[in-house]
mmCIF file of C-alpha atoms in Angstrom:
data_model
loop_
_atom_site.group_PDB
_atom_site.id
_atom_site.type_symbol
_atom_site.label_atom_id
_atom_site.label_comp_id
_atom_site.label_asym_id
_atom_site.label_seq_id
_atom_site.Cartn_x
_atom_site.Cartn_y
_atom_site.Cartn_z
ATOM 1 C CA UNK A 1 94.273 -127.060 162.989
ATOM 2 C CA UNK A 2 95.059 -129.614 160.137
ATOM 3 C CA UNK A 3 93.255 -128.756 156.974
ATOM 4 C CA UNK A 4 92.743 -125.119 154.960
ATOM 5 C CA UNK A 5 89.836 -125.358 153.460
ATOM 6 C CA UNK A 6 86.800 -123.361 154.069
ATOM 7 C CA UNK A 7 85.639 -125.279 156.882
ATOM 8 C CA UNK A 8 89.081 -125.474 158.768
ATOM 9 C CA UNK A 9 89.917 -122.573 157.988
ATOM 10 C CA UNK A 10 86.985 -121.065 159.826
ATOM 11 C CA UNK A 11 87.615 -123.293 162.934
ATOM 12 C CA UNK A 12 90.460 -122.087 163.171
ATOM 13 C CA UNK A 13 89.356 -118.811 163.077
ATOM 14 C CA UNK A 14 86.951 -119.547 165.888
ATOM 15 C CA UNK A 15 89.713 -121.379 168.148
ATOM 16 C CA UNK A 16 92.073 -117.831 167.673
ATOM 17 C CA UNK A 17 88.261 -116.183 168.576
ATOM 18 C CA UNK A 18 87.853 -118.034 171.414
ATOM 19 C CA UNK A 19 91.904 -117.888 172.565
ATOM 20 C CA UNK A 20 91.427 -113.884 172.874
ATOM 21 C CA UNK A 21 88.064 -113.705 174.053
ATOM 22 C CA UNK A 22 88.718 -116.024 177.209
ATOM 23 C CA UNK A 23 91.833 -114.146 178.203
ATOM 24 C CA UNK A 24 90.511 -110.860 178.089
ATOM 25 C CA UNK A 25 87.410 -111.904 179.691
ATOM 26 C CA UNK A 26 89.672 -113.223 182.940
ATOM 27 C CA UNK A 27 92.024 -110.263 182.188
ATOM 28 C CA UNK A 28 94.668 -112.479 181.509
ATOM 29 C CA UNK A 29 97.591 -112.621 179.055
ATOM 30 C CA UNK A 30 97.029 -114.457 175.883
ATOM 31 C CA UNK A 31 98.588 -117.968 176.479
ATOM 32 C CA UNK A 32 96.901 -120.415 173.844
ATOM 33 C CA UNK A 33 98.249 -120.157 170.330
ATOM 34 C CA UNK A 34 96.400 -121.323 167.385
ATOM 35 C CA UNK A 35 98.751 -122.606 164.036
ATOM 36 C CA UNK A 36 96.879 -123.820 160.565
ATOM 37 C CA UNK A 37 98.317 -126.270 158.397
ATOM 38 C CA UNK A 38 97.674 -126.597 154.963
ATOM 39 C CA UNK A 39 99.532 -128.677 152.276
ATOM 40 C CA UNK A 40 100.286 -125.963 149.634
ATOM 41 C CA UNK A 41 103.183 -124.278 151.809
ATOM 42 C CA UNK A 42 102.583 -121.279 149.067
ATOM 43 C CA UNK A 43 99.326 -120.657 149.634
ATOM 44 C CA UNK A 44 99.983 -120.954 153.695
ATOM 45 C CA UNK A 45 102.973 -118.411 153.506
ATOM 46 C CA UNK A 46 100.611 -116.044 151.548
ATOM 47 C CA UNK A 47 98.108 -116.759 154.530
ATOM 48 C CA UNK A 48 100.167 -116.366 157.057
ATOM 49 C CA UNK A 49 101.650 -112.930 155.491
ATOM 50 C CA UNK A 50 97.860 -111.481 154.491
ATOM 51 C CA UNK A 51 95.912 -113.325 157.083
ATOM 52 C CA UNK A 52 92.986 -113.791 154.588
ATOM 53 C CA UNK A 53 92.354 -116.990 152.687
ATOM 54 C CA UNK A 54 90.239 -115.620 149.864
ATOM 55 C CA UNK A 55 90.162 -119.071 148.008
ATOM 56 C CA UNK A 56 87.536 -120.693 150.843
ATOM 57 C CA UNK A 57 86.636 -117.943 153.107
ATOM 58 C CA UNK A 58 86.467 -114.372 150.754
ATOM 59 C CA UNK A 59 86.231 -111.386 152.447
ATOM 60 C CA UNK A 60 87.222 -112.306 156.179
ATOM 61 C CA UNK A 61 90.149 -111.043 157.919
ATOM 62 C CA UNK A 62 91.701 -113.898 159.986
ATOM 63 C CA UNK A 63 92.895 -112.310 163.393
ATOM 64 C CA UNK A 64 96.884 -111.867 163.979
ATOM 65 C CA UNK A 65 97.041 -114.186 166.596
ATOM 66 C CA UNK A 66 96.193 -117.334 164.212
ATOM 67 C CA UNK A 67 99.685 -118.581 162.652
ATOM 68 C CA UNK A 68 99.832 -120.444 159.188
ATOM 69 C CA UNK A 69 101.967 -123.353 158.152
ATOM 70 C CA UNK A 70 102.962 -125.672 155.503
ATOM 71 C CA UNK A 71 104.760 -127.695 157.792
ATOM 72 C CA UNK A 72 102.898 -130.067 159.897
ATOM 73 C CA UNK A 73 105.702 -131.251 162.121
ATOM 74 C CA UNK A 74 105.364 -127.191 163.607
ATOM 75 C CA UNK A 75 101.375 -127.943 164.011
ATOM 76 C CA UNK A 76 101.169 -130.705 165.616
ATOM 77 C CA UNK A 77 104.547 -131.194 167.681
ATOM 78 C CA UNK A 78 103.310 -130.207 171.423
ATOM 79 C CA UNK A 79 100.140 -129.157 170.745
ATOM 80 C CA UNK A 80 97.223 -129.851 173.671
ATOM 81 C CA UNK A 81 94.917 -130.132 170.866
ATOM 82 C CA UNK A 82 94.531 -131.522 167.210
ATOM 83 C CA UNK A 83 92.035 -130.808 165.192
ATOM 84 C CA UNK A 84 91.560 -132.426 161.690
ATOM 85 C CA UNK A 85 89.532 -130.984 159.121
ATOM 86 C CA UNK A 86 90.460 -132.857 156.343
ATOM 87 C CA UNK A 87 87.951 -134.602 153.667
ATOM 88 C CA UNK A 88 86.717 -137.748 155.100
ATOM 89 C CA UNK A 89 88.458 -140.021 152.274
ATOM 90 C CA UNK A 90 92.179 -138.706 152.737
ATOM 91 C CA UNK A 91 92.048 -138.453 156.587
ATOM 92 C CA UNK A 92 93.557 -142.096 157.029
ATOM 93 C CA UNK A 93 96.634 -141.071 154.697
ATOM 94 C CA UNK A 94 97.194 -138.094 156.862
ATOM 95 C CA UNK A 95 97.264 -139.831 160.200
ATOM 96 C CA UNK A 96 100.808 -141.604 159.985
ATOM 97 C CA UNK A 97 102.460 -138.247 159.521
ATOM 98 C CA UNK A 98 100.363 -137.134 162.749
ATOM 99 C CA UNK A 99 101.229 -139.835 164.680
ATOM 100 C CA UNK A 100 105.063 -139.208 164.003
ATOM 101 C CA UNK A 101 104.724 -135.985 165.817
ATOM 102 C CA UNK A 102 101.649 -135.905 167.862
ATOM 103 C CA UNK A 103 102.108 -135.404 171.957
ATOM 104 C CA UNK A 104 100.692 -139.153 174.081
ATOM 105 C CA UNK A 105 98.421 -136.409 176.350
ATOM 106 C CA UNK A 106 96.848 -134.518 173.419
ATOM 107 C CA UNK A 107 92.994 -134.513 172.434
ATOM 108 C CA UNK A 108 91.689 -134.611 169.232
ATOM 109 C CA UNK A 109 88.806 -133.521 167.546
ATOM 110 C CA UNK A 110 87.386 -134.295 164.014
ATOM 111 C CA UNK A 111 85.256 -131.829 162.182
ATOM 112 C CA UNK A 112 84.914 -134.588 159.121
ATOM 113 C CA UNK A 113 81.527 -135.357 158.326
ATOM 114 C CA UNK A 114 81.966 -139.095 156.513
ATOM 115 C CA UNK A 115 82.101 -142.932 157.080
ATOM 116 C CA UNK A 116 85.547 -143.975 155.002
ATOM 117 C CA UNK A 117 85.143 -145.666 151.838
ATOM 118 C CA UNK A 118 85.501 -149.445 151.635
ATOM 119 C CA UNK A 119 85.817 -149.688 155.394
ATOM 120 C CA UNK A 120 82.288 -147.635 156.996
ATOM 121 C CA UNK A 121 84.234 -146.819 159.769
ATOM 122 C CA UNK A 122 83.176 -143.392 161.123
ATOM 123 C CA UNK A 123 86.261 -140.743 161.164
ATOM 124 C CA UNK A 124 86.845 -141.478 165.254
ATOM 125 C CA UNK A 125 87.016 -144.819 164.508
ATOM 126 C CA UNK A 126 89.651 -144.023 161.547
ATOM 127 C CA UNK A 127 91.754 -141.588 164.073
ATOM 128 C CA UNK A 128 91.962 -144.284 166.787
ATOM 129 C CA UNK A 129 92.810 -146.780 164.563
ATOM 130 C CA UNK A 130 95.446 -145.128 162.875
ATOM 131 C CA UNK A 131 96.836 -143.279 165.667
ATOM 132 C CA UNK A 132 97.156 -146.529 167.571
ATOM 133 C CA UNK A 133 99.058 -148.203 165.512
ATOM 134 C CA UNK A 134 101.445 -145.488 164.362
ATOM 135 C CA UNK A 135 102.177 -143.749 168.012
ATOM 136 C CA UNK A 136 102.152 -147.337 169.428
ATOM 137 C CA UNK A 137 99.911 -146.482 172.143
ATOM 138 C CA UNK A 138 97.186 -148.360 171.137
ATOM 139 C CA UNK A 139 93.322 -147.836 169.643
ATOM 140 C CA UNK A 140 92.073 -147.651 173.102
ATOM 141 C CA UNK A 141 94.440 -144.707 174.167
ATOM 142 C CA UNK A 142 93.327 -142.840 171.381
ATOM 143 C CA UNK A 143 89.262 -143.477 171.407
ATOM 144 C CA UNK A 144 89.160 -142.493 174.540
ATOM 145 C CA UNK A 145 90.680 -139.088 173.476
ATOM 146 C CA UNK A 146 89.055 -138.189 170.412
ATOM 147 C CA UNK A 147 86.412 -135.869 170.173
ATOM 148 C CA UNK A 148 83.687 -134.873 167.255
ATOM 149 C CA UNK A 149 81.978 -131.582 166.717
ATOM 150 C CA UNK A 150 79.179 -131.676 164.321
ATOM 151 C CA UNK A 151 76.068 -129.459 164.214
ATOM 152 C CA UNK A 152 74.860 -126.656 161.851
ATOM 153 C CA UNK A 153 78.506 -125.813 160.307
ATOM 154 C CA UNK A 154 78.082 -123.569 157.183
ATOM 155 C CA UNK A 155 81.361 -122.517 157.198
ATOM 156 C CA UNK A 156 81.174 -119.522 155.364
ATOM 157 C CA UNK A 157 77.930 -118.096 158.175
ATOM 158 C CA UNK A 158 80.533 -118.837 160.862
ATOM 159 C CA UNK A 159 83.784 -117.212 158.869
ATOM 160 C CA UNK A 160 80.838 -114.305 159.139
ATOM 161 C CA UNK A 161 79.891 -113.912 162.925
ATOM 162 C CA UNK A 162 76.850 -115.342 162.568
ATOM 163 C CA UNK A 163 75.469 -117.016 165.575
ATOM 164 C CA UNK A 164 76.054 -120.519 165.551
ATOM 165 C CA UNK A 165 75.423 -123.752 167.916
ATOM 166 C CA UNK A 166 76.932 -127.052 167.664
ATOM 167 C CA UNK A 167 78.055 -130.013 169.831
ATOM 168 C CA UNK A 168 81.539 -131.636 171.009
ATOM 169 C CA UNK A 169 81.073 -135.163 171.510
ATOM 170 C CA UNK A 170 83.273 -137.292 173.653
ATOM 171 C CA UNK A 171 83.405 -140.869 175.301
ATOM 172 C CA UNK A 172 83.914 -138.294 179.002
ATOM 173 C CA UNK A 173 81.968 -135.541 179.708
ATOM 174 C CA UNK A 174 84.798 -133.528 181.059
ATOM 175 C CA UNK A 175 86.743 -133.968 178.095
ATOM 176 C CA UNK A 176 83.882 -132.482 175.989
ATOM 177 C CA UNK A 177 83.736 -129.567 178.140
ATOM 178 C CA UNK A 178 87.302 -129.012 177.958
ATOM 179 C CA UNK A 179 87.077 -128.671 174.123
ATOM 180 C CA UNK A 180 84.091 -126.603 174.101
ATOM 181 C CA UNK A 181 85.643 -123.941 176.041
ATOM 182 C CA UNK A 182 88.446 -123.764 173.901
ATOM 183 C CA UNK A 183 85.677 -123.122 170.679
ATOM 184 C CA UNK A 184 83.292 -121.142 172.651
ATOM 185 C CA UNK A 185 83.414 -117.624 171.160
ATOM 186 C CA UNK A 186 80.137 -114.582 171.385
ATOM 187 C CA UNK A 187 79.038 -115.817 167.968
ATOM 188 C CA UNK A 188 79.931 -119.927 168.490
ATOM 189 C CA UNK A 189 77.988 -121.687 170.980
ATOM 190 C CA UNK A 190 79.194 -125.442 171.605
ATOM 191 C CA UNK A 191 76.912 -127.545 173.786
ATOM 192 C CA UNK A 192 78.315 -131.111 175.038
ATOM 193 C CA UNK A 193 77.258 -134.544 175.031
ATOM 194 C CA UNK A 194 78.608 -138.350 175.125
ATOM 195 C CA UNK A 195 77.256 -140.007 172.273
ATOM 196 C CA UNK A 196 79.736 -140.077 169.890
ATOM 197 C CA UNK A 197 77.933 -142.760 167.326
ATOM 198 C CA UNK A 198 74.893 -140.719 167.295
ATOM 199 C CA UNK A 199 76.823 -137.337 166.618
ATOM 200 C CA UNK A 200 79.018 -138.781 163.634
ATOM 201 C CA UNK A 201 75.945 -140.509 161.936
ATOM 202 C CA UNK A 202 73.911 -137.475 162.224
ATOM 203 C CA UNK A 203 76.724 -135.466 160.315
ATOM 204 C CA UNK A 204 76.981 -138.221 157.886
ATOM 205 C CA UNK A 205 73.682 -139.055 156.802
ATOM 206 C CA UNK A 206 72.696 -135.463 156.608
ATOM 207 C CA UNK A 207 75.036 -135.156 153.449
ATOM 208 C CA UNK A 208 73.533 -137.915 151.574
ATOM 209 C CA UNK A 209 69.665 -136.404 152.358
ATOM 210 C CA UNK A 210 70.814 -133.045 151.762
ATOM 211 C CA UNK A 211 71.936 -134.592 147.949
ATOM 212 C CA UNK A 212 68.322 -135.914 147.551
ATOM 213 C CA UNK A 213 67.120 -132.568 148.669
ATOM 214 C CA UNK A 214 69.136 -130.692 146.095
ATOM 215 C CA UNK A 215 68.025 -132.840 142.949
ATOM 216 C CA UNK A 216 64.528 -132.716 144.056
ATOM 217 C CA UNK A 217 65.326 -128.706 143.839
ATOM 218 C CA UNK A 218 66.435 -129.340 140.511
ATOM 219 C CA UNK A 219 63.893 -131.318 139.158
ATOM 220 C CA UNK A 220 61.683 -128.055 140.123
ATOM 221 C CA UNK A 221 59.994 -130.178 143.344
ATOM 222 C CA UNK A 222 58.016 -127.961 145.393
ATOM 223 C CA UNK A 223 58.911 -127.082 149.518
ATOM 224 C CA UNK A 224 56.273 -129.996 150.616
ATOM 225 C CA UNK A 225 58.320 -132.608 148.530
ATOM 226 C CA UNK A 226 61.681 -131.486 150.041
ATOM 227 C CA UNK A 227 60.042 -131.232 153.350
ATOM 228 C CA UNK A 228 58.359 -134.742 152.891
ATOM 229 C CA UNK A 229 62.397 -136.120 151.799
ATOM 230 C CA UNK A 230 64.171 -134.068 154.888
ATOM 231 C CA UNK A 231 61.604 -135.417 157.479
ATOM 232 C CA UNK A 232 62.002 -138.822 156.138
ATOM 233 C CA UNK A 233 65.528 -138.183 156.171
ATOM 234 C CA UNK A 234 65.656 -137.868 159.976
ATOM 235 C CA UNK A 235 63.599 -141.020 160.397
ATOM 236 C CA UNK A 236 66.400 -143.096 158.900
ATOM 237 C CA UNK A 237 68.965 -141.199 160.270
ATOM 238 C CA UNK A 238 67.936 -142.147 163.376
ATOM 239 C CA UNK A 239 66.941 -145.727 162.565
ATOM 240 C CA UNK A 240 70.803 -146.235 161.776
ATOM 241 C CA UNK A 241 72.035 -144.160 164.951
ATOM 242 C CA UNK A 242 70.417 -146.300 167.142
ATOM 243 C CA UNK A 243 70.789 -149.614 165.651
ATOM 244 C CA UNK A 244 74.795 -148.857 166.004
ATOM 245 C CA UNK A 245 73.922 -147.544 169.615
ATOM 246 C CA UNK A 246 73.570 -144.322 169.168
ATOM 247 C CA UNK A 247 70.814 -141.919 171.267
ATOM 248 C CA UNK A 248 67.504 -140.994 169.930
ATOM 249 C CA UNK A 249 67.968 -137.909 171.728
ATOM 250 C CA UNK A 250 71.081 -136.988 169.871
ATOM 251 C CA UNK A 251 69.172 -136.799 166.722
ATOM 252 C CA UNK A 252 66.578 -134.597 167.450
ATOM 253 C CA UNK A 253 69.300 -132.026 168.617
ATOM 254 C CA UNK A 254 71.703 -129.931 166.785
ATOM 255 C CA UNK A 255 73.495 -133.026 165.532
ATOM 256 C CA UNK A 256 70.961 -134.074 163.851
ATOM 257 C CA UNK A 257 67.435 -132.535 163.108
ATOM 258 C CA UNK A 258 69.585 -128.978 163.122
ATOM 259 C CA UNK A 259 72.838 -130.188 161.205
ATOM 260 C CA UNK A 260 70.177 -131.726 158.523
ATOM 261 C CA UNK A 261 67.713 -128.705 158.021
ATOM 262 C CA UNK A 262 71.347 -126.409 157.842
ATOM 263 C CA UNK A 263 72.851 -128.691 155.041
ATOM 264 C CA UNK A 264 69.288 -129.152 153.102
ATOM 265 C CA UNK A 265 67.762 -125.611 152.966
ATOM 266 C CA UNK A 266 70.864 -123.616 152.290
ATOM 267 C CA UNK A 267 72.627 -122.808 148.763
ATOM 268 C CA UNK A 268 75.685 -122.442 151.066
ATOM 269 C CA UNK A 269 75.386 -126.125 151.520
ATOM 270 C CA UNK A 270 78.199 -128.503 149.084
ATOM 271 C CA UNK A 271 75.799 -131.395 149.409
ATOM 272 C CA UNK A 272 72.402 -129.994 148.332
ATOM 273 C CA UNK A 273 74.653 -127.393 145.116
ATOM 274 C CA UNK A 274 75.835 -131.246 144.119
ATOM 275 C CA UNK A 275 72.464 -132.692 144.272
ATOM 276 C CA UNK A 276 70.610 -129.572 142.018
ATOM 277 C CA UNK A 277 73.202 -129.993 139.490
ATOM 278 C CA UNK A 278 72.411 -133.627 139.158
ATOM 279 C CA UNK A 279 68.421 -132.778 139.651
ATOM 280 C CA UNK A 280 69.460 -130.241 136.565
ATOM 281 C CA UNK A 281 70.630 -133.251 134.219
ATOM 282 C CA UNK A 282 74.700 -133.020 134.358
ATOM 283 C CA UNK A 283 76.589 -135.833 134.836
ATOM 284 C CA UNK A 284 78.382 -137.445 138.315
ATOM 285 C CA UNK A 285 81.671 -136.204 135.872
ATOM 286 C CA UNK A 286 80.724 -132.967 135.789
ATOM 287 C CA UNK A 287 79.166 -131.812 138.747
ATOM 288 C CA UNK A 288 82.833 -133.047 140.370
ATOM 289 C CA UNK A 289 84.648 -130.761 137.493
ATOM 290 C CA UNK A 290 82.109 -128.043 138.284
ATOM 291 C CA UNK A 291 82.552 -127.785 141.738
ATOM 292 C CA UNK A 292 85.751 -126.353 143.544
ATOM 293 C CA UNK A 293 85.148 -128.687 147.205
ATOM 294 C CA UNK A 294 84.250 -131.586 148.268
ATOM 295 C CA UNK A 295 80.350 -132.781 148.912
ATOM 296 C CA UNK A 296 81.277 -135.568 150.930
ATOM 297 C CA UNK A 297 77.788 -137.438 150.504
ATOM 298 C CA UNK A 298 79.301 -138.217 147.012
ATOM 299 C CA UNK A 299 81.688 -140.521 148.710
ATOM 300 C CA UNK A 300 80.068 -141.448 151.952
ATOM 301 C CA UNK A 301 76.260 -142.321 149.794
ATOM 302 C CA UNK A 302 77.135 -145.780 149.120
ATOM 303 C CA UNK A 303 79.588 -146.962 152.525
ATOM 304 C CA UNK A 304 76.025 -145.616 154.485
ATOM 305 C CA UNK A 305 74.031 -148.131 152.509
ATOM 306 C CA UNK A 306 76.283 -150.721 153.163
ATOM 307 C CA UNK A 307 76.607 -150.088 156.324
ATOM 308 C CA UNK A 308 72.645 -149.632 156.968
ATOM 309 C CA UNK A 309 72.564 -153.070 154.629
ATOM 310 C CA UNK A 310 74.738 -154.485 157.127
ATOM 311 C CA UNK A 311 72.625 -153.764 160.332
ATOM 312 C CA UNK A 312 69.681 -154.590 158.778
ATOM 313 C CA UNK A 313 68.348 -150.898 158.519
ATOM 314 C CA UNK A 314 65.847 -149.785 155.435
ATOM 315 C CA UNK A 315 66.839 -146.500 154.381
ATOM 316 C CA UNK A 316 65.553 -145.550 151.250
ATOM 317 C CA UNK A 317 66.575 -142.458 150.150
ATOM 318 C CA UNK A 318 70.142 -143.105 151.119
ATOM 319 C CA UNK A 319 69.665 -146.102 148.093
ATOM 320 C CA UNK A 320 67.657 -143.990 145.770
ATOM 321 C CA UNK A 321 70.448 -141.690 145.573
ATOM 322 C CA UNK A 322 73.082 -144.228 145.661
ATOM 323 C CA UNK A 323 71.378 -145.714 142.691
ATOM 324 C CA UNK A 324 71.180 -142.147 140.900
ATOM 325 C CA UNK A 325 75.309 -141.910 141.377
ATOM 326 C CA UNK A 326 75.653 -145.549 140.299
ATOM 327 C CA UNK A 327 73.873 -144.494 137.050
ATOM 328 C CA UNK A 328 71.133 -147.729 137.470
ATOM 329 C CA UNK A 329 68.295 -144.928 137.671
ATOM 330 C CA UNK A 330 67.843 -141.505 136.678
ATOM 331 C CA UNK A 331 67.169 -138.507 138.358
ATOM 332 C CA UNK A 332 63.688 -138.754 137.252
ATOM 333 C CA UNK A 333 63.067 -141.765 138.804
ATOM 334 C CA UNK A 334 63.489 -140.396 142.002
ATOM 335 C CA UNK A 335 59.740 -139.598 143.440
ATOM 336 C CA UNK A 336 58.410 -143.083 142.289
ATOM 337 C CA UNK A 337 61.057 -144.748 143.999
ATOM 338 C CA UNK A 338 60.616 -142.766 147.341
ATOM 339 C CA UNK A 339 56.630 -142.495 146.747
ATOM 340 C CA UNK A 340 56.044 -146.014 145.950
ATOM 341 C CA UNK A 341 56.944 -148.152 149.121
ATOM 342 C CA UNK A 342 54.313 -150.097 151.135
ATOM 343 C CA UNK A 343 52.062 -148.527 153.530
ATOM 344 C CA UNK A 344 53.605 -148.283 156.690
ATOM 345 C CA UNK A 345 53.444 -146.470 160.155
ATOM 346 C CA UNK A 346 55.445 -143.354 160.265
ATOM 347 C CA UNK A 347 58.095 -143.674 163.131
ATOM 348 C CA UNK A 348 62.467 -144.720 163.249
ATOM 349 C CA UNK A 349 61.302 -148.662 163.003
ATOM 350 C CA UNK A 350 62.761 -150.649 160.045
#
């Protein structure tokens, strides 16, 4: 489990969750260990000693059987499965010193919600590409065994027992199934599907709505504006799933329509706390000072517009609020610009 933040952190949790549950449930000896990396080797040894991680996840006792690490060599080396939790614009840095010790067989699985800056690749995209080159094996090898898991993920509800559903994505079915047992826990439910494209975009685009949602909150909008903006939201969400080949399907599920109402109603939610504190009047400079992790829309906002610009796909919220962080329009402008398009038929068309 690469990455200690609240959200890996908490995955990690779940994988140690779903380690003991299985083998007591077959009456079985525990045979799957669970290690989490983190780069401040500090900070891991004081996990690893404590087995809390109040910085991300305060209050929760991790269970003894999950191992902490500075070292990523110990993580990864022979490990049946990888999973990176890293912020979407530093994954492709971390990759080389994966590749250097990852095993040809393993699987893995990225909980990163983001299309990479500069390039709009989507994170599986990133891993294969990366991987490929620095294990040797090749793009292909590694598409075919990387995995997503997107869905409702407020980490801190999860870190809390709270029941939970989500989906693993994979190019094979069987694959998917084989990571969602090894997540599956009494509070964590993982359901499977195939589409890949649809799953990522849904976890993507969700950010950048959920920022719209939060400065409509605080510029004092009411529930039917933030309604009106999240339904919207979903319509072109799914206009850019499917024009990269993504299922329609897929975005009415828990990787979409449930991912998207998780991230815009909650105050747990990075995205929508960013968005109210530029609804609220501060600065791009200061809600970044102000808050202690990453809201990926931030950085994803403007590589979905390009990417939407690219495929011919209107999506006008996404570049209302890419215009709000490029400082060309204020937060006040945002209802006239959303409010004011032509009169069209409601549906996922362009």
């Amino acid at each position: 489990m690469l990455g200690a933040g609240s959200w890996g952190t908490t995955f990690a949790k779940v994988l140690a969750d779903s380690a003991r549950e299985s083998a007591h449930a077959r009456h079985e000896p525990l045979r799957r260990t669970v290690v989490l990396w983190g780069r401040d080797a500090a900070a891991m040894g004081h996990l690893a000693r404590t087995h809390v991680n109040d910085r991300y996840v305060p209050g929760i006792r991790l269970p003894e059987l999950l191992a902490a690490t500075g070292d990523l060599g110990e993580a990864v080396a022979g490990a049946d499965l990888v999973v990176l939790a890293v912020p979407a614009q530093s994954l492709r840095s971390q990759l080389p010193a994966v590749a250097r010790h990852v095993a040809p067989d393993a699987v893995v699985l990225s909980l990163a919600k983001g299309l990479e800056g500069g390039t709009g690749l989507r994170m599986s995209e990133v891993v294969a590409e990366e991987l490929g080159r620095g294990t040797g094996l090749g793009a292909e090898h590694w598409r075919a065994r990387t995995c997503v898991l997107s869905g409702p993920n407020l980490a801190m509800e999860i870190a809390e027992e709270q029941p939970t559903a989500s989906v693993v994505a994979a190019p094979d079915p069987a694959l998917a199934a084989w990571v969602a047992h090894a997540c599956r826990t009494r509070y964590f439910r993982p359901y499977t599907n195939t589409d890949v494209v649809g799953t990522e975009i849904g976890g993507v685009v969700k950010n950048v709505i959920a920022l719209s949602v939060g400065i409509a909150d605080g510029r004092h909008f009411g529930e039917n504006s933030k309604a009106s903006i999240i339904t919207r939201g979903l319509a072109e969400t799914t206009r850019l799933a499917l024009a990269l080949g993504g299922r329609i399907e897929t975005l009415s599920g828990l990787a979409g329509m449930g991912d998207l109402v998780a991230t815009c109603s909650s105050p747990l939610s990075r995205n929508r706390t960013a968005g109210r504190l530029l609804g609220l009047g501060k600065t791009l400079a200061e809600v970044r000072e102000e808050m202690t992790q990453t809201a990926e829309g931030i950085k994803s906002a403007p590589a979905v517009l390009e990417l939407a610009r690219r495929h011919g796909v209107e999506m006008p919220i996404t570049e209302a609020v890419v215009a709000i962080l490029r400082e060309r329009i204020s937060v006040d402008e945002l209802a006239p610009l959303l409010l004011g398009r032509e009169l069209k038929s409601e549906g996922t068309a362009p």
